Tab-separated table of C-alpha atoms in Angstrom:
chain	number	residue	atom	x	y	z
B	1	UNK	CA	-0.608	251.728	358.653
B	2	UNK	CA	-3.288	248.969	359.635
B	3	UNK	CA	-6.232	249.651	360.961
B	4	UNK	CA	-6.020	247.590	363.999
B	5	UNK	CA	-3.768	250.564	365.708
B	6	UNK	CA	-5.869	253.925	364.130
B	7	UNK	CA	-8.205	253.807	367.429
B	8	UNK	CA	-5.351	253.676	370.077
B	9	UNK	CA	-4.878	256.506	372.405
B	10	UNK	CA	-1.369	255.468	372.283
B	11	UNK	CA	0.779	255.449	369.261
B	12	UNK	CA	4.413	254.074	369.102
B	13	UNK	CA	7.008	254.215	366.253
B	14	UNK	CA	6.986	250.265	366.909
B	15	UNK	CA	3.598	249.893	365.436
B	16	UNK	CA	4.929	249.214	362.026
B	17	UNK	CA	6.745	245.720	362.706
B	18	UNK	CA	3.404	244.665	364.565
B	19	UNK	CA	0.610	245.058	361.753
B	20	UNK	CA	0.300	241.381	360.889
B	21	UNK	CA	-0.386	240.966	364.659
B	22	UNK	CA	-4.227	240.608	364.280
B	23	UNK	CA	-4.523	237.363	366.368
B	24	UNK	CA	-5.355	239.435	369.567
B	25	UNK	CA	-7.948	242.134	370.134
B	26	UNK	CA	-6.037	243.650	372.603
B	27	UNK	CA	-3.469	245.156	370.568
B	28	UNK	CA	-3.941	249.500	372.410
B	29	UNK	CA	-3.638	247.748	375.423
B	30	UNK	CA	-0.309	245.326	374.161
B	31	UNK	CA	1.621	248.106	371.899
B	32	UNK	CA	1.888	250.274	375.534
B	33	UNK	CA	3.867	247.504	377.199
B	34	UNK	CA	6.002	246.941	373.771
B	35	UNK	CA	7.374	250.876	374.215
B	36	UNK	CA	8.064	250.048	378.129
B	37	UNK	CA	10.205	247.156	377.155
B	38	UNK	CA	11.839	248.964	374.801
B	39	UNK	CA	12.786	251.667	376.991
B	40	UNK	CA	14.148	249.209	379.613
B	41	UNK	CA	15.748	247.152	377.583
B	42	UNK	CA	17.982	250.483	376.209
B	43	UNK	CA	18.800	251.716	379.370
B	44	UNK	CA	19.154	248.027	381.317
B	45	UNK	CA	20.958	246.333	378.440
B	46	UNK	CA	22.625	248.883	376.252
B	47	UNK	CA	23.612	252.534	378.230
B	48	UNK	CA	24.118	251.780	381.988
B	49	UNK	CA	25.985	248.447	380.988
B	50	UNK	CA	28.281	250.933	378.905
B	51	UNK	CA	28.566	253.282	381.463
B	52	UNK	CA	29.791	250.841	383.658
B	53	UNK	CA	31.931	248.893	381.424
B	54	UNK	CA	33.717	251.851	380.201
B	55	UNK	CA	34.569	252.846	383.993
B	56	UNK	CA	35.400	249.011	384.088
B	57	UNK	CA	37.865	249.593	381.313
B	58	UNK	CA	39.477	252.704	382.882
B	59	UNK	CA	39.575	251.674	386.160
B	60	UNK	CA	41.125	247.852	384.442
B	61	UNK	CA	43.830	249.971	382.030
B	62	UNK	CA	45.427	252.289	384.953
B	63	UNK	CA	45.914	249.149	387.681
B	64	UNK	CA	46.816	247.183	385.195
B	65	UNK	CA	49.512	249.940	384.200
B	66	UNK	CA	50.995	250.625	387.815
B	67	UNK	CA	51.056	246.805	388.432
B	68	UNK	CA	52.752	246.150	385.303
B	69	UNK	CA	55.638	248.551	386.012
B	70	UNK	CA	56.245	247.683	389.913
B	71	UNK	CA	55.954	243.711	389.133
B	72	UNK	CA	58.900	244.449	386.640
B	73	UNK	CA	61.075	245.862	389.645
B	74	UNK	CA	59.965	242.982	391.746
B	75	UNK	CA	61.942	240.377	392.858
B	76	UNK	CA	61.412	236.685	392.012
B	77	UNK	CA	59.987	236.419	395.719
B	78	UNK	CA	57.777	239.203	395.364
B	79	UNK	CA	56.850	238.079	391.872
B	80	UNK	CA	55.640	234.874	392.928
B	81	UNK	CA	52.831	236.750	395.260
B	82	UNK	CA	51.857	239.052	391.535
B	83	UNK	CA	51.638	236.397	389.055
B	84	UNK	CA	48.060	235.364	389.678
B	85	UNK	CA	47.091	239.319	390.575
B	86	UNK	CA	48.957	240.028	386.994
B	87	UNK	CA	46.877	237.276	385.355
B	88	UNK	CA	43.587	238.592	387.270
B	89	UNK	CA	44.074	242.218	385.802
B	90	UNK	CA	44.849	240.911	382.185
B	91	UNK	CA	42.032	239.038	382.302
B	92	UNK	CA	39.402	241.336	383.788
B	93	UNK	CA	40.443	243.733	381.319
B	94	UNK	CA	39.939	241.307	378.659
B	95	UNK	CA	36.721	240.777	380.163
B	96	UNK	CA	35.385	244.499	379.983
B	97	UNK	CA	36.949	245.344	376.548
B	98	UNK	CA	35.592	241.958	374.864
B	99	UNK	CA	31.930	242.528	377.193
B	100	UNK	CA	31.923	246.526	375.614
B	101	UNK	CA	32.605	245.844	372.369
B	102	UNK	CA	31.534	242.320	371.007
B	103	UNK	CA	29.099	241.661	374.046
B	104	UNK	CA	30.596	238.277	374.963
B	105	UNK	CA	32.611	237.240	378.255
B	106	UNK	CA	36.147	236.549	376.830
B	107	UNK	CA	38.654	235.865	379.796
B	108	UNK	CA	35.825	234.587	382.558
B	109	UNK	CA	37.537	231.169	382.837
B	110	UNK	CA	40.636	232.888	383.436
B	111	UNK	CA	39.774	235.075	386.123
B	112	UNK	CA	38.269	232.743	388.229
B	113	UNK	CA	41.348	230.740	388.184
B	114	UNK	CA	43.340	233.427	389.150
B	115	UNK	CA	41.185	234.343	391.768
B	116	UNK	CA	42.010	230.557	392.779
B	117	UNK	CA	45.245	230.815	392.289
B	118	UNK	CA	46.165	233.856	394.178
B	119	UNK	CA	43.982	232.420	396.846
B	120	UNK	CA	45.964	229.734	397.290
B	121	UNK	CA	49.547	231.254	396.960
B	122	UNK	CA	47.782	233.467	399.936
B	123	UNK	CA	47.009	230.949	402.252
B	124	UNK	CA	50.515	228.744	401.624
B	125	UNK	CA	52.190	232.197	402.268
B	126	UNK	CA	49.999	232.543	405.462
B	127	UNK	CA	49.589	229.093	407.112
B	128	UNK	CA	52.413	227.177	405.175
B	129	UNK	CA	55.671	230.076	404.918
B	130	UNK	CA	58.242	227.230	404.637
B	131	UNK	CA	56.928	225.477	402.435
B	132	UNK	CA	56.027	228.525	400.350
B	133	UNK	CA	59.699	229.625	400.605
B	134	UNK	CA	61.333	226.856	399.873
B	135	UNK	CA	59.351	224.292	397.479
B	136	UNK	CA	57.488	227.014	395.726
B	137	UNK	CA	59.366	228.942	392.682
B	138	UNK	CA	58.749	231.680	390.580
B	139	UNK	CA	58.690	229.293	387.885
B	140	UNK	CA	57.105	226.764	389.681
B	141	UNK	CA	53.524	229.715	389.760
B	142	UNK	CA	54.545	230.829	386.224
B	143	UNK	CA	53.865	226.716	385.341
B	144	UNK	CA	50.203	227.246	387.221
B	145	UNK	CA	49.208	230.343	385.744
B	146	UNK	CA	50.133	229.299	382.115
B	147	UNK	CA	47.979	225.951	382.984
B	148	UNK	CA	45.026	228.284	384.157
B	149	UNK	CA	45.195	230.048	380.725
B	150	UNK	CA	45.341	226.787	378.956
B	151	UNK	CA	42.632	225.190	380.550
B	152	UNK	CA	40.540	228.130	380.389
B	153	UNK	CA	40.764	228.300	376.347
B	154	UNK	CA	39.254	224.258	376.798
B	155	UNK	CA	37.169	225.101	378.943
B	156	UNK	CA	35.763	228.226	377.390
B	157	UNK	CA	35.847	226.384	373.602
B	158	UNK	CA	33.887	223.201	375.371
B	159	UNK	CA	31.362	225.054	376.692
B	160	UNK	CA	31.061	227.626	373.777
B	161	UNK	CA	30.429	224.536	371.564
B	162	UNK	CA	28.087	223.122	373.603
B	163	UNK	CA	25.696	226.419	373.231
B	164	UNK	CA	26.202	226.969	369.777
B	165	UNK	CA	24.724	223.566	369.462
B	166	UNK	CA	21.856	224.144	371.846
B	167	UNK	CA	21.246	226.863	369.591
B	168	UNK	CA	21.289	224.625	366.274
B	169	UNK	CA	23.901	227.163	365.004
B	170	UNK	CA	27.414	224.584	365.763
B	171	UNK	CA	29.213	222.115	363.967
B	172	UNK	CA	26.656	218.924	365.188
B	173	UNK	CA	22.860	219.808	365.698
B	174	UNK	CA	20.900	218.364	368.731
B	175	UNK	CA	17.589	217.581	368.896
B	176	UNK	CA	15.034	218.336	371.433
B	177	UNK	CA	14.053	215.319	372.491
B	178	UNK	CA	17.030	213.294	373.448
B	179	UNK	CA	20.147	215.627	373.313
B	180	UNK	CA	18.862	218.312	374.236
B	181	UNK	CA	18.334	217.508	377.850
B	182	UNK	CA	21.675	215.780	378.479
B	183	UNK	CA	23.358	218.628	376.978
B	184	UNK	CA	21.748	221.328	379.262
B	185	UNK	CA	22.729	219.034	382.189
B	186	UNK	CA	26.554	218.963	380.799
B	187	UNK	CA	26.586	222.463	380.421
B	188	UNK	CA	24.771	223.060	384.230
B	189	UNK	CA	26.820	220.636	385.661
B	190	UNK	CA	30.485	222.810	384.264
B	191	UNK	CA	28.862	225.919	385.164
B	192	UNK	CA	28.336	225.009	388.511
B	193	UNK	CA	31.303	223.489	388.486
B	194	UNK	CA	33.077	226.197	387.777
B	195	UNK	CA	31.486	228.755	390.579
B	196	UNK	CA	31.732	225.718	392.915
B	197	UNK	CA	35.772	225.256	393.537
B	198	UNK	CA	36.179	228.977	393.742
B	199	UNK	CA	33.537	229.859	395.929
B	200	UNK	CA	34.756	226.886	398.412
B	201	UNK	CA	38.609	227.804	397.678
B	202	UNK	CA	38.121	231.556	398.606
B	203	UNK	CA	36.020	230.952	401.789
B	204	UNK	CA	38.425	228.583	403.187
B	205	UNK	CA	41.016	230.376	402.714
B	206	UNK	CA	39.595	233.364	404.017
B	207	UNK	CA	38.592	231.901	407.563
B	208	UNK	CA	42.368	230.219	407.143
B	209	UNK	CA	43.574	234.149	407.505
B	210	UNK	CA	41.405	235.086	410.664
B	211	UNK	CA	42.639	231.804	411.854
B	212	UNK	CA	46.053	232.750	411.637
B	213	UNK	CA	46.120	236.273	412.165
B	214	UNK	CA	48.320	235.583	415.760
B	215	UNK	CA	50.908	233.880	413.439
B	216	UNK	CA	52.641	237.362	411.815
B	217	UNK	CA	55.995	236.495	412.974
B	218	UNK	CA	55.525	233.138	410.419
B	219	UNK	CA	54.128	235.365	407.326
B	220	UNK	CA	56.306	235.734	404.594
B	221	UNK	CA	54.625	238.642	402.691
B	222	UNK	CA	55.781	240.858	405.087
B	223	UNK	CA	56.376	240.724	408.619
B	224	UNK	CA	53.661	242.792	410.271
B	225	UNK	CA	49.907	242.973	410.891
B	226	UNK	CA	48.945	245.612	408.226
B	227	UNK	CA	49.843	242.924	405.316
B	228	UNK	CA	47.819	240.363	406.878
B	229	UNK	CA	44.920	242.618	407.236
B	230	UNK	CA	45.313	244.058	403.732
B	231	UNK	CA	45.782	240.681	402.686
B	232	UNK	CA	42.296	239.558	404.478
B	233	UNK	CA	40.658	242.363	403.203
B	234	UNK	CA	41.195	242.089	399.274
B	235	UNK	CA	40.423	238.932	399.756
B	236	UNK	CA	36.842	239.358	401.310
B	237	UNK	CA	36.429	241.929	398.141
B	238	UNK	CA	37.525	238.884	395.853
B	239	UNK	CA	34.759	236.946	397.383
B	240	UNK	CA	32.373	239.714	396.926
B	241	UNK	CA	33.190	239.885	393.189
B	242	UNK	CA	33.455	236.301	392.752
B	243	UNK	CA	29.390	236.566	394.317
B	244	UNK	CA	28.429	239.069	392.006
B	245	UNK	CA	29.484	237.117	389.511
B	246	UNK	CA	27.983	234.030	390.348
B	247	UNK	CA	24.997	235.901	391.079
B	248	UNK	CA	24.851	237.135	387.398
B	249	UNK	CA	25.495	234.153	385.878
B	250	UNK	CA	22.801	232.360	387.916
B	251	UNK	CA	19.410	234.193	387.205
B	252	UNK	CA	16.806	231.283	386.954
B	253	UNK	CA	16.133	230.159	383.533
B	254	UNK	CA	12.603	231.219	383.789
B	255	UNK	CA	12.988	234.740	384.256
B	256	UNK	CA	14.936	234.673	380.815
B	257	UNK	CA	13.212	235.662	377.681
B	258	UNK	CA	13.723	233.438	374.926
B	259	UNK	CA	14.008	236.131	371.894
B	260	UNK	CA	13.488	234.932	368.395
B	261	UNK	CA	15.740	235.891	365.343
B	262	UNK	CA	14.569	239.050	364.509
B	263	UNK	CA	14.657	240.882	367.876
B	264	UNK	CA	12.059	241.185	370.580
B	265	UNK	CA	9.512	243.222	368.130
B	266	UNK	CA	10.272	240.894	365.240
B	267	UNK	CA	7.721	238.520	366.148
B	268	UNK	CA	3.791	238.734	366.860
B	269	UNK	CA	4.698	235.509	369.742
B	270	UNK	CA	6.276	238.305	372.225
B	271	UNK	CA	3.824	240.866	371.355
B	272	UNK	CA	0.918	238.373	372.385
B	273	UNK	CA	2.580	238.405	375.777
B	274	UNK	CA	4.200	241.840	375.811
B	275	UNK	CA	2.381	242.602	379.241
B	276	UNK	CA	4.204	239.197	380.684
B	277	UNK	CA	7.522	240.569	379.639
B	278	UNK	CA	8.266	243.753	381.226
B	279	UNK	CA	9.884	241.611	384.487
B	280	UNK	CA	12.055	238.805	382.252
B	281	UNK	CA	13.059	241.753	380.189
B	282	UNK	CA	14.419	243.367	383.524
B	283	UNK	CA	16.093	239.896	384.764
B	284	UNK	CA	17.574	239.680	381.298
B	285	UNK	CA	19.459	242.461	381.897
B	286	UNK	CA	20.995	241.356	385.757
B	287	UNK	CA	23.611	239.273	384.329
B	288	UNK	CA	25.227	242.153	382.528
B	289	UNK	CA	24.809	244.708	385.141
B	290	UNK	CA	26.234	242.797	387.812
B	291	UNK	CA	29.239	241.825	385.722
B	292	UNK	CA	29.661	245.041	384.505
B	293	UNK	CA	29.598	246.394	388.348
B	294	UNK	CA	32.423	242.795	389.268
B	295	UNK	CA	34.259	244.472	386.753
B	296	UNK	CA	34.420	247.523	388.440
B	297	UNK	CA	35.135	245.939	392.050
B	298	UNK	CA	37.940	244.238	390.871
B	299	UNK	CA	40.341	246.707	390.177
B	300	UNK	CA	38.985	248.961	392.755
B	301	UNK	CA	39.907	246.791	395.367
B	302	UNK	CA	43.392	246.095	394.096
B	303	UNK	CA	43.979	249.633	393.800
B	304	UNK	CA	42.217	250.269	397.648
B	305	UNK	CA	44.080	247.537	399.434
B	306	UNK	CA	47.018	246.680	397.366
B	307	UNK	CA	49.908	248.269	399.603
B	308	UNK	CA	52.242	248.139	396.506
B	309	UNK	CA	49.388	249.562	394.170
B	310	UNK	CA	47.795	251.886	396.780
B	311	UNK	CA	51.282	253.627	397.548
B	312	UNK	CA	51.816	254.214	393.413
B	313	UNK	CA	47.951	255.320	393.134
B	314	UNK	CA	48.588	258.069	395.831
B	315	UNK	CA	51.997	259.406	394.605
B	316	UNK	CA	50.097	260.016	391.381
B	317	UNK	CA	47.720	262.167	393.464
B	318	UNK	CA	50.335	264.110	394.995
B	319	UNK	CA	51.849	264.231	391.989
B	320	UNK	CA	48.158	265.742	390.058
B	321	UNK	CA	47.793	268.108	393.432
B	322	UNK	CA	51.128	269.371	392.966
B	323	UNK	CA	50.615	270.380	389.669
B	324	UNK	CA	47.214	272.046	389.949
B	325	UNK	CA	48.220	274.263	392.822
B	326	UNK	CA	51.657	275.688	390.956
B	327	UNK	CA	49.709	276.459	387.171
């Protein structure tokens, strides 16, 4: 081991990768912060995120289950109020499995359209019945929801193409000087994009439903107040997903750490500034944890304020009572 570590009060397995780090004579006071980031960055980026992805992936598997099975008994009506809630829970279990085990977002384009989608069928149902009736088929939100998926893959390959090349690891390279900087502003302007329509889509129609919560005898869901106000409800969950979400995905750029190839401890750059790293390392770790926790809402809330779902969810409890009490 080098020398520059034998006098430290303090001695961490870590020391090893560091002892070509002699550019600093600070290094007892450094190696102290290097174990601290260590130790948040396995319990902020690797266990709690797994804890809560694989409740995420439980909770994702059993409402996608029970709405699989009812939306099979549905009628085309009905269906045409599911499609977009089908798509959500596909896709927010793609999101948790592909987040768990490969660490990357697969299906976040998706969701958000669905959360659009159903959004919208929502408020036609609610301020527009007729037209949802009558104009509106099965087929015709089946043609939608497809188009969602579609556009999603585009969107998701553009923008995936775009990073790899910030990154100097895709198909064209871009330098720092000129393409760099238009390419960050293409890639802030989709993302925001992206959060933008939702966000705007789901508050309107939102306020739509309080507005026309005196207009039950026109609602074609079903023809009393409890659907409306279940309807209102998952709704004002969606939106508090759709914020955690948005919330995740935009922690400022300067809170990020920018790790080298190698990992954190790979490099003497981060250990110079280990004691300026503790907080980034924590921010680094938001994204995930408030994804992770979206990803837990989601379902929830489908299974809390579903009527369809909730009544399935609770005969299964009956069901689990039942046979506890006659073993």
């Amino acid at each position: 081991m080098s020398n520059i570590f034998q006098n430290c009060s303090h001695h961490s397995i870590y020391e090893k990768y560091l002892v070509n780090c002699t550019n600093t004579t600070e290094q007892c006071f450094l190696i102290r912060y290097v174990d601290k980031m260590q130790q948040l960055n396995f319990w902020l980026n690797e266990l709690i995120p797994v804890i809560l992805l694989s409740i995420s992936l439980i909770l994702n598997i059993y409402f996608l289950g029970i709405l699989i099975q009812e939306y099979l008994k549905m009628s085309d009506v009905t269906r045409k109020q599911y499609v977009f809630i089908l798509s959500r829970g596909v896709s927010s279990l793609a999101a948790a499995s592909s987040e768990l085990i490969i660490k990357y977002d697969l299906g976040f384009c998706t969701l958000l359209g669905s959360y659009v989608g159903s959004a919208i069928l929502l408020y036609l149902a609610t301020a527009r019945p007729i037209l949802y009736s009558h104009r509106i088929s099965v087929r015709t939100v089946y043609f939608f929801a497809t188009g969602n998926i579609i556009g999603s893959i585009l969107i998701s390959a553009t923008t995936a193409l775009f990073q790899t090349s910030v990154l100097a690891m895709g198909p064209f390279k871009c330098d720092l000087q000129h393409c760099l900087p238009n390419l960050n502003f293409i890639l802030f302007a989709i993302i925001s994009i992206l959060f933008l329509i939702p966000i705007l889509v789901l508050s309107f129609v939102l306020a739509a439903l309080y507005c026309y919560k005196n207009r039950m005898e026109d609602v074609s869901l079903e023809n009393s107040s409890s659907a409306l106000t279940s309807a209102r409800t998952r709704l004002a969950w969606t939106l508090f997903t759709f914020t955690l979400i948005s919330l995740s995905e935009a922690v400022p750029g300067f809170y990020m750490v920018e790790i080298e190839k190698g990992g954190l401890l790979g490099t003497c750059t981060n250990f110079y500034r280990a004691d300026h790293l503790v907080f980034p390392t924590i921010m680094n770790s938001f994204q995930i944890i408030l994804w992770s926790i979206a990803l837990i809402v989601d379902p929830l809330s489908g299974l809390l304020f579903d009527p369809v779902i909730r009544k399935v969810w609770l005969r299964h409890v009956e069901d689990l009572k039942f046979f506890v009490t006659t073993r």
